[in-house]
Amino acid sequence: MVKILANDGIDPIGEKLLVQAGYQLVVKNFAQDALADEINQNNFNAVLVRSATKITKEIIDKCPGIKLLGRAGVGIDNIDVSHAEKKGITVVNTPNASSRSVAELVFAHLLGMCRFLHESNREMPLSGDTHFKDLKSAFSKGIELKDKTIGIIGFGRIGKEVARMAYALGMHVVAYDRHFKGKVDLELSIHKHKIPFALEIISFPELLQKSDFISIHISTGKGEKSLISEKEFALMKKGVGIVNTSRGGVIDESDLMHAMNNGKVKFAGLDVFENEPEPSMKLLMQPTISVTPHIGASTIEAQARIGEELAKKVIEFFNSK
Ligand code: NAD
């Protein structure tokens, strides 16, 4: 019988699918240092994790019974994938399930920042009762997204979803991706209606120069040189708004603070940070910043889709054996 451990939990939809498929599923959190022994003692064939559990080279070496490793989510940095594959273990993840949630968070940051919600939510509890009129005047020059240009950097699953939502809001959309060029056709799906539209993939410098707002969705970044630092900020329009929900380090944080302080960047929305889970307090304290603690994929709907996508991949894997 197939025995599966979900060490960081699994959404009830995924749990139901795996149990219905006839597998023995154990949803329990074993401590990192006890994990290898528990996997061996319980004869687990598959281990499913979210981001908390690390599947290291040592665990893989100690547990020859593992056939499949599953990551509920996109990034698989917490699994030593190359070592697992060397040992003949299949590794699956759920790259499609969270695009909509991340894209919606981008617009939560953008719409919020355009109307100063990030600052207003900080200031109103402090002095909303005594300085209402001052705050009203400070936050009165909001802007609309409609008819503005959004530049999307990284045109994969999430970048495309952001493009669809931006188009639906009446924005002009341009994109840059190191793997695409030219015109791209997309479709916006609203209820039963399908609305085709097209956009241009342009060069990186052109995107930086043209965009009123920039949203970053590249899949690389960790350990690489920042994609956006002083030189790139210099090319941007004065007063640009920038959102990063991709990976910490893609924007150089000290150059970003400098660009915010000199007015080049009007505001920034960040869900990811260079030094997670202990981001720079200096950065977090910037008044023109809207911040979330890496919650892009963390909606109830995305977690359900992630659980379902993962369970289907597990079932497909064991059915093919
Ligand atoms: P994807 O692989 O579908 O698309 C990424 C695109 O970026 C690809 O088309 C690739 O060609 C392009 N790209 C990569 N490096 C580039 C570079 N240096 N310059 C230009 N283009 C580049 O990925 P996705 O599913 O759309 O995810 C995008 C990012 O969002 C990833 O970094 C992922 O880890 C992150 N993410 C964050 C959250 C969150 O909670 N904030 C949730 C899910 C995904």
CSV table of C-alpha atoms and ligand atoms in Angstrom, one decimal:
chain,number,residue,atom,x,y,z
A,1,MET,CA,0.0,0.0,0.0
A,2,VAL,CA,1.2,3.5,-0.8
A,3,LYS,CA,1.9,5.5,2.4
A,4,ILE,CA,2.1,9.2,2.2
A,5,LEU,CA,3.3,11.7,4.8
A,6,ALA,CA,2.1,15.3,4.6
A,7,ASN,CA,4.6,16.9,7.0
A,8,ASP,CA,3.4,20.5,6.6
A,9,GLY,CA,-0.3,19.7,6.3
A,10,ILE,CA,-2.4,19.5,3.1
A,11,ASP,CA,-5.6,21.1,2.1
A,12,PRO,CA,-8.8,19.0,2.8
A,13,ILE,CA,-9.5,18.7,-1.0
A,14,GLY,CA,-6.1,17.1,-1.6
A,15,GLU,CA,-6.5,14.9,1.5
A,16,LYS,CA,-9.9,13.7,0.3
A,17,LEU,CA,-8.5,12.9,-3.2
A,18,LEU,CA,-5.6,10.9,-1.8
A,19,VAL,CA,-7.7,8.9,0.6
A,20,GLN,CA,-10.3,8.2,-2.1
A,21,ALA,CA,-7.5,6.9,-4.3
A,22,GLY,CA,-6.9,4.3,-1.6
A,23,TYR,CA,-3.6,5.6,-0.1
A,24,GLN,CA,-2.7,5.7,3.5
A,25,LEU,CA,-2.2,9.4,4.3
A,26,VAL,CA,-0.6,10.6,7.5
A,27,VAL,CA,-1.0,14.3,8.2
A,28,LYS,CA,1.5,15.0,11.0
A,29,ASN,CA,4.4,17.3,11.6
A,30,PHE,CA,7.6,15.5,12.5
A,31,ALA,CA,10.5,17.7,13.6
A,32,GLN,CA,13.3,18.2,11.1
A,33,ASP,CA,15.8,16.1,13.0
A,34,ALA,CA,13.4,13.2,13.6
A,35,LEU,CA,12.1,13.2,10.0
A,36,ALA,CA,14.4,10.6,8.4
A,37,ASP,CA,13.8,8.1,11.2
A,38,GLU,CA,10.0,8.6,11.1
A,39,ILE,CA,10.0,8.1,7.3
A,40,ASN,CA,11.9,4.8,7.6
A,41,GLN,CA,10.0,3.5,10.6
A,42,ASN,CA,6.6,4.2,9.0
A,43,ASN,CA,7.6,3.1,5.5
A,44,PHE,CA,6.5,6.3,3.8
A,45,ASN,CA,6.8,6.1,0.0
A,46,ALA,CA,6.0,9.8,-0.6
A,47,VAL,CA,6.6,12.9,1.5
A,48,LEU,CA,4.7,16.1,0.8
A,49,VAL,CA,5.9,19.4,2.2
A,50,ARG,CA,5.0,23.1,2.0
A,51,SER,CA,7.8,25.6,2.7
A,52,ALA,CA,8.6,24.7,6.3
A,53,THR,CA,10.1,21.2,6.0
A,54,LYS,CA,13.5,20.8,4.4
A,55,ILE,CA,14.2,17.7,2.4
A,56,THR,CA,18.0,17.6,2.5
A,57,LYS,CA,20.6,15.4,0.9
A,58,GLU,CA,21.0,13.7,4.2
A,59,ILE,CA,17.3,12.8,4.5
A,60,ILE,CA,17.3,11.6,0.9
A,61,ASP,CA,20.3,9.4,1.5
A,62,LYS,CA,18.9,8.0,4.8
A,63,CYS,CA,15.5,7.1,3.3
A,64,PRO,CA,15.7,4.7,0.4
A,65,GLY,CA,12.0,4.0,0.5
A,66,ILE,CA,11.0,7.4,-0.8
A,67,LYS,CA,9.8,7.3,-4.4
A,68,LEU,CA,8.1,10.7,-4.6
A,69,LEU,CA,8.6,14.1,-3.0
A,70,GLY,CA,5.9,16.8,-3.4
A,71,ARG,CA,6.1,20.5,-2.8
A,72,ALA,CA,2.7,22.2,-2.3
A,73,GLY,CA,3.6,25.5,-4.0
A,74,VAL,CA,5.9,26.8,-6.7
A,75,GLY,CA,9.5,27.3,-5.3
A,76,ILE,CA,11.3,24.0,-4.5
A,77,ASP,CA,14.3,25.5,-2.8
A,78,ASN,CA,13.5,23.5,0.4
A,79,ILE,CA,14.0,20.2,-1.5
A,80,ASP,CA,17.4,19.1,-2.8
A,81,VAL,CA,15.9,18.3,-6.2
A,82,SER,CA,19.1,17.5,-8.1
A,83,HIS,CA,20.2,15.0,-5.4
A,84,ALA,CA,16.7,13.5,-5.3
A,85,GLU,CA,16.7,13.0,-9.0
A,86,LYS,CA,20.1,11.4,-8.9
A,87,LYS,CA,18.7,8.9,-6.6
A,88,GLY,CA,15.7,8.2,-8.9
A,89,ILE,CA,13.2,10.0,-6.8
A,90,THR,CA,10.5,12.1,-8.7
A,91,VAL,CA,9.9,15.6,-7.4
A,92,VAL,CA,6.6,17.4,-8.2
A,93,ASN,CA,5.3,20.8,-7.3
A,94,THR,CA,2.2,22.9,-8.1
A,95,PRO,CA,3.2,25.8,-10.3
A,96,ASN,CA,-0.2,26.7,-11.7
A,97,ALA,CA,-2.4,26.9,-8.7
A,98,SER,CA,-1.4,30.3,-7.2
A,99,SER,CA,-1.0,32.6,-10.2
A,100,ARG,CA,-4.4,34.3,-9.6
A,101,SER,CA,-3.7,34.9,-5.9
A,102,VAL,CA,-0.3,36.5,-6.5
A,103,ALA,CA,-1.8,38.6,-9.3
A,104,GLU,CA,-4.6,39.9,-7.1
A,105,LEU,CA,-2.0,40.8,-4.4
A,106,VAL,CA,-0.2,42.9,-6.9
A,107,PHE,CA,-3.3,44.9,-7.5
A,108,ALA,CA,-4.0,45.0,-3.8
A,109,HIS,CA,-0.7,46.8,-3.4
A,110,LEU,CA,-1.1,49.0,-6.5
A,111,LEU,CA,-4.7,50.1,-5.8
A,112,GLY,CA,-3.8,50.6,-2.1
A,113,MET,CA,-0.7,52.7,-2.8
A,114,CYS,CA,-2.4,54.8,-5.4
A,115,ARG,CA,-4.8,56.0,-2.7
A,116,PHE,CA,-2.3,56.1,0.1
A,117,LEU,CA,-4.0,53.2,2.0
A,118,HIS,CA,-0.6,52.0,3.3
A,119,GLU,CA,0.1,55.4,4.9
A,120,SER,CA,-3.4,56.2,5.9
A,121,ASN,CA,-3.7,52.9,7.7
A,122,ARG,CA,-0.6,53.8,9.7
A,123,GLU,CA,-1.6,57.5,10.4
A,124,MET,CA,-5.4,57.3,11.1
A,125,PRO,CA,-5.1,55.3,14.3
A,126,LEU,CA,-2.4,57.7,15.6
A,127,SER,CA,-4.0,61.0,14.8
A,128,GLY,CA,-7.2,60.5,12.8
A,129,ASP,CA,-9.3,62.0,15.6
A,130,THR,CA,-7.2,65.1,16.1
A,131,HIS,CA,-5.8,65.8,12.6
A,132,PHE,CA,-8.5,64.5,10.3
A,133,LYS,CA,-8.4,67.5,7.9
A,134,ASP,CA,-4.6,67.4,7.7
A,135,LEU,CA,-4.6,63.7,6.8
A,136,LYS,CA,-7.4,64.3,4.3
A,137,SER,CA,-5.3,66.9,2.6
A,138,ALA,CA,-2.2,64.7,2.7
A,139,PHE,CA,-3.9,61.8,1.1
A,140,SER,CA,-6.1,63.6,-1.4
A,141,LYS,CA,-4.0,63.4,-4.5
A,142,GLY,CA,-4.5,59.8,-5.3
A,143,ILE,CA,-4.3,58.5,-8.8
A,144,GLU,CA,-6.2,55.9,-10.9
A,145,LEU,CA,-4.7,52.9,-12.7
A,146,LYS,CA,-6.9,53.3,-15.8
A,147,ASP,CA,-5.0,54.5,-18.8
A,148,LYS,CA,-1.7,54.2,-17.1
A,149,THR,CA,1.1,51.9,-18.4
A,150,ILE,CA,2.1,48.8,-16.4
A,151,GLY,CA,5.4,47.1,-17.3
A,152,ILE,CA,5.5,43.4,-16.4
A,153,ILE,CA,9.0,41.9,-15.9
A,154,GLY,CA,8.9,38.2,-16.3
A,155,PHE,CA,6.1,37.0,-18.5
A,156,GLY,CA,5.3,33.5,-17.2
A,157,ARG,CA,2.2,32.2,-15.4
A,158,ILE,CA,1.9,35.1,-12.9
A,159,GLY,CA,3.1,37.8,-15.3
A,160,LYS,CA,0.4,36.8,-17.8
A,161,GLU,CA,-2.3,36.8,-15.1
A,162,VAL,CA,-1.2,40.3,-14.0
A,163,ALA,CA,-1.5,41.3,-17.7
A,164,ARG,CA,-5.1,40.0,-17.9
A,165,MET,CA,-6.1,41.9,-14.7
A,166,ALA,CA,-4.3,45.1,-15.8
A,167,TYR,CA,-6.1,44.9,-19.2
A,168,ALA,CA,-9.4,44.4,-17.4
A,169,LEU,CA,-8.7,47.6,-15.4
A,170,GLY,CA,-8.2,49.6,-18.6
A,171,MET,CA,-4.4,49.8,-18.3
A,172,HIS,CA,-1.9,49.7,-21.1
A,173,VAL,CA,0.3,46.6,-20.7
A,174,VAL,CA,3.8,46.0,-21.9
A,175,ALA,CA,6.1,43.2,-20.8
A,176,TYR,CA,9.7,42.1,-20.8
A,177,ASP,CA,10.9,38.5,-20.6
A,178,ARG,CA,14.3,37.2,-21.5
A,179,HIS,CA,12.7,34.3,-23.3
A,180,PHE,CA,10.1,36.1,-25.4
A,181,LYS,CA,10.0,38.7,-28.1
A,182,GLY,CA,7.3,40.5,-30.2
A,183,LYS,CA,3.5,40.4,-30.0
A,184,VAL,CA,1.8,38.1,-27.6
A,185,ASP,CA,-1.9,37.1,-27.8
A,186,LEU,CA,-3.8,36.6,-24.5
A,187,GLU,CA,-7.4,36.0,-23.5
A,188,LEU,CA,-9.3,37.6,-20.7
A,189,SER,CA,-12.0,35.3,-19.4
A,190,ILE,CA,-14.8,37.0,-17.5
A,191,HIS,CA,-17.7,34.7,-16.6
A,192,LYS,CA,-18.7,33.2,-19.9
A,193,HIS,CA,-17.1,36.0,-22.0
A,194,LYS,CA,-13.7,35.5,-23.7
A,195,ILE,CA,-12.0,38.7,-24.7
A,196,PRO,CA,-8.9,38.4,-26.8
A,197,PHE,CA,-6.2,41.1,-26.6
A,198,ALA,CA,-2.6,41.4,-27.6
A,199,LEU,CA,0.5,43.1,-26.1
A,200,GLU,CA,4.1,43.8,-26.9
A,201,ILE,CA,7.1,42.2,-25.4
A,202,ILE,CA,9.6,45.0,-25.4
A,203,SER,CA,13.3,45.4,-24.2
A,204,PHE,CA,14.2,45.8,-20.6
A,205,PRO,CA,15.4,49.4,-20.8
A,206,GLU,CA,12.3,50.4,-22.9
A,207,LEU,CA,10.0,48.9,-20.3
A,208,LEU,CA,11.8,50.8,-17.5
A,209,GLN,CA,11.4,54.1,-19.4
A,210,LYS,CA,7.8,53.6,-20.5
A,211,SER,CA,6.1,52.3,-17.3
A,212,ASP,CA,4.1,54.2,-14.8
A,213,PHE,CA,4.0,51.0,-12.7
A,214,ILE,CA,6.3,48.1,-12.7
A,215,SER,CA,5.5,44.6,-11.4
A,216,ILE,CA,8.2,41.9,-11.2
A,217,HIS,CA,7.5,38.2,-11.8
A,218,ILE,CA,10.8,36.6,-12.8
A,219,SER,CA,11.6,33.1,-11.7
A,220,THR,CA,15.2,33.6,-11.0
A,221,GLY,CA,16.9,35.8,-8.4
A,222,LYS,CA,18.1,33.9,-5.4
A,223,GLY,CA,21.9,34.3,-5.2
A,224,GLU,CA,22.0,36.3,-8.5
A,225,LYS,CA,22.9,40.0,-8.9
A,226,SER,CA,19.8,42.2,-8.4
A,227,LEU,CA,17.8,42.8,-11.6
A,228,ILE,CA,16.8,46.3,-10.4
A,229,SER,CA,19.4,48.5,-8.8
A,230,GLU,CA,20.7,52.1,-9.2
A,231,LYS,CA,21.3,51.9,-13.0
A,232,GLU,CA,17.8,50.6,-13.6
A,233,PHE,CA,16.1,53.1,-11.3
A,234,ALA,CA,17.9,55.9,-13.2
A,235,LEU,CA,16.0,54.8,-16.4
A,236,MET,CA,12.5,54.8,-14.8
A,237,LYS,CA,10.0,57.6,-14.9
A,238,LYS,CA,10.0,60.0,-11.9
A,239,GLY,CA,7.2,58.9,-9.6
A,240,VAL,CA,7.0,55.3,-10.7
A,241,GLY,CA,5.3,52.7,-8.5
A,242,ILE,CA,6.9,49.3,-8.2
A,243,VAL,CA,5.7,46.0,-6.9
A,244,ASN,CA,7.8,42.9,-6.2
A,245,THR,CA,6.0,39.6,-5.4
A,246,SER,CA,8.6,37.4,-7.1
A,247,ARG,CA,11.7,36.9,-4.9
A,248,GLY,CA,13.7,38.9,-2.4
A,249,GLY,CA,16.9,40.3,-3.8
A,250,VAL,CA,15.5,41.0,-7.3
A,251,ILE,CA,15.4,44.6,-6.3
A,252,ASP,CA,18.4,46.0,-4.4
A,253,GLU,CA,16.8,47.2,-1.2
A,254,SER,CA,19.2,49.9,-0.3
A,255,ASP,CA,19.0,51.4,-3.9
A,256,LEU,CA,15.2,51.2,-3.6
A,257,MET,CA,15.3,53.2,-0.4
A,258,HIS,CA,17.5,55.8,-2.0
A,259,ALA,CA,15.2,55.9,-5.1
A,260,MET,CA,12.2,56.4,-2.7
A,261,ASN,CA,13.9,59.1,-0.7
A,262,ASN,CA,14.8,61.1,-3.8
A,263,GLY,CA,11.3,60.8,-5.3
A,264,LYS,CA,12.2,58.7,-8.3
A,265,VAL,CA,10.0,55.9,-6.9
A,266,LYS,CA,6.7,57.2,-5.4
A,267,PHE,CA,5.9,54.0,-3.8
A,268,ALA,CA,6.8,50.3,-3.6
A,269,GLY,CA,4.8,47.2,-2.7
A,270,LEU,CA,6.9,44.3,-1.4
A,271,ASP,CA,5.8,40.8,-0.6
A,272,VAL,CA,9.3,39.4,-0.7
A,273,PHE,CA,12.5,40.5,0.9
A,274,GLU,CA,16.3,40.1,0.7
A,275,ASN,CA,16.6,38.7,4.2
A,276,GLU,CA,13.5,36.6,4.9
A,277,PRO,CA,12.3,35.9,7.5
A,278,GLU,CA,14.1,38.9,9.1
A,279,PRO,CA,13.7,41.7,6.6
A,280,SER,CA,15.4,45.0,7.1
A,281,MET,CA,13.5,47.1,9.7
A,282,LYS,CA,14.9,50.3,8.0
A,283,LEU,CA,13.1,49.2,4.8
A,284,LEU,CA,9.9,48.2,6.6
A,285,MET,CA,9.7,51.6,8.3
A,286,GLN,CA,9.8,53.5,5.0
A,287,PRO,CA,6.5,55.6,4.8
A,288,THR,CA,6.1,55.0,1.0
A,289,ILE,CA,6.1,51.3,1.2
A,290,SER,CA,3.3,48.8,1.3
A,291,VAL,CA,4.4,45.5,2.8
A,292,THR,CA,3.1,41.9,3.2
A,293,PRO,CA,5.0,38.9,4.7
A,294,HIS,CA,5.3,36.7,1.6
A,295,ILE,CA,1.6,35.9,1.3
A,296,GLY,CA,1.2,36.0,-2.5
A,297,ALA,CA,-0.1,32.4,-2.7
A,298,SER,CA,-1.8,32.4,0.6
A,299,THR,CA,-5.5,32.6,-0.2
A,300,ILE,CA,-8.0,29.9,0.7
A,301,GLU,CA,-8.8,29.4,-3.0
A,302,ALA,CA,-5.1,29.0,-4.0
A,303,GLN,CA,-4.4,26.6,-1.1
A,304,ALA,CA,-7.4,24.4,-2.2
A,305,ARG,CA,-6.1,24.4,-5.8
A,306,ILE,CA,-2.6,23.6,-4.6
A,307,GLY,CA,-3.9,20.7,-2.6
A,308,GLU,CA,-5.9,19.4,-5.6
A,309,GLU,CA,-3.0,19.8,-8.1
A,310,LEU,CA,-0.6,18.1,-5.8
A,311,ALA,CA,-2.9,15.2,-5.0
A,312,LYS,CA,-3.6,14.7,-8.7
A,313,LYS,CA,0.2,14.6,-9.4
A,314,VAL,CA,0.7,12.0,-6.7
A,315,ILE,CA,-2.1,9.9,-8.0
A,316,GLU,CA,-0.8,10.2,-11.6
A,317,PHE,CA,2.7,9.1,-10.4
A,318,PHE,CA,1.6,6.0,-8.5
A,319,ASN,CA,-0.9,5.0,-11.2
A,320,SER,CA,1.9,5.0,-13.7
A,321,LYS,CA,4.1,2.6,-11.6
B,1,NAD,P1,7.2,31.3,-14.5
B,1,NAD,O1,8.4,30.3,-14.5
B,1,NAD,O2,5.9,30.8,-15.0
B,1,NAD,O3,7.6,32.6,-15.2
B,1,NAD,C1,8.8,33.3,-15.0
B,1,NAD,C2,9.2,34.1,-16.2
B,1,NAD,O4,10.3,34.9,-15.9
B,1,NAD,C3,9.7,33.1,-17.3
B,1,NAD,O5,8.9,33.4,-18.5
B,1,NAD,C4,11.1,33.4,-17.5
B,1,NAD,O6,11.5,33.4,-18.9
B,1,NAD,C5,11.2,34.9,-17.0
B,1,NAD,N1,12.5,35.2,-16.4
B,1,NAD,C6,13.3,34.5,-15.6
B,1,NAD,N2,14.4,35.2,-15.2
B,1,NAD,C7,14.3,36.4,-15.9
B,1,NAD,C8,15.2,37.5,-16.0
B,1,NAD,N3,16.3,37.6,-15.3
B,1,NAD,N4,14.8,38.5,-16.9
B,1,NAD,C9,13.7,38.4,-17.6
B,1,NAD,N5,12.8,37.4,-17.5
B,1,NAD,C10,13.1,36.4,-16.7
B,1,NAD,O7,7.1,31.7,-12.9
B,1,NAD,P2,5.7,32.1,-12.2
B,1,NAD,O8,5.0,31.0,-11.7
B,1,NAD,O9,5.1,33.2,-13.0
B,1,NAD,O10,6.4,32.8,-10.9
B,1,NAD,C11,7.1,34.0,-10.9
B,1,NAD,C12,7.8,34.3,-9.6
B,1,NAD,O11,6.8,34.4,-8.6
B,1,NAD,C13,8.7,33.2,-9.1
B,1,NAD,O12,9.9,33.8,-8.7
B,1,NAD,C14,8.0,32.6,-8.0
B,1,NAD,O13,8.9,32.0,-7.0
B,1,NAD,C15,7.2,33.8,-7.4
B,1,NAD,N6,6.1,33.4,-6.6
B,1,NAD,C16,5.9,34.1,-5.5
B,1,NAD,C17,4.8,33.9,-4.7
B,1,NAD,C18,4.5,34.7,-3.4
B,1,NAD,O14,4.0,34.2,-2.5
B,1,NAD,N7,4.9,35.9,-3.4
B,1,NAD,C19,3.9,32.8,-5.0
B,1,NAD,C20,4.1,32.1,-6.2
B,1,NAD,C21,5.2,32.4,-7.0
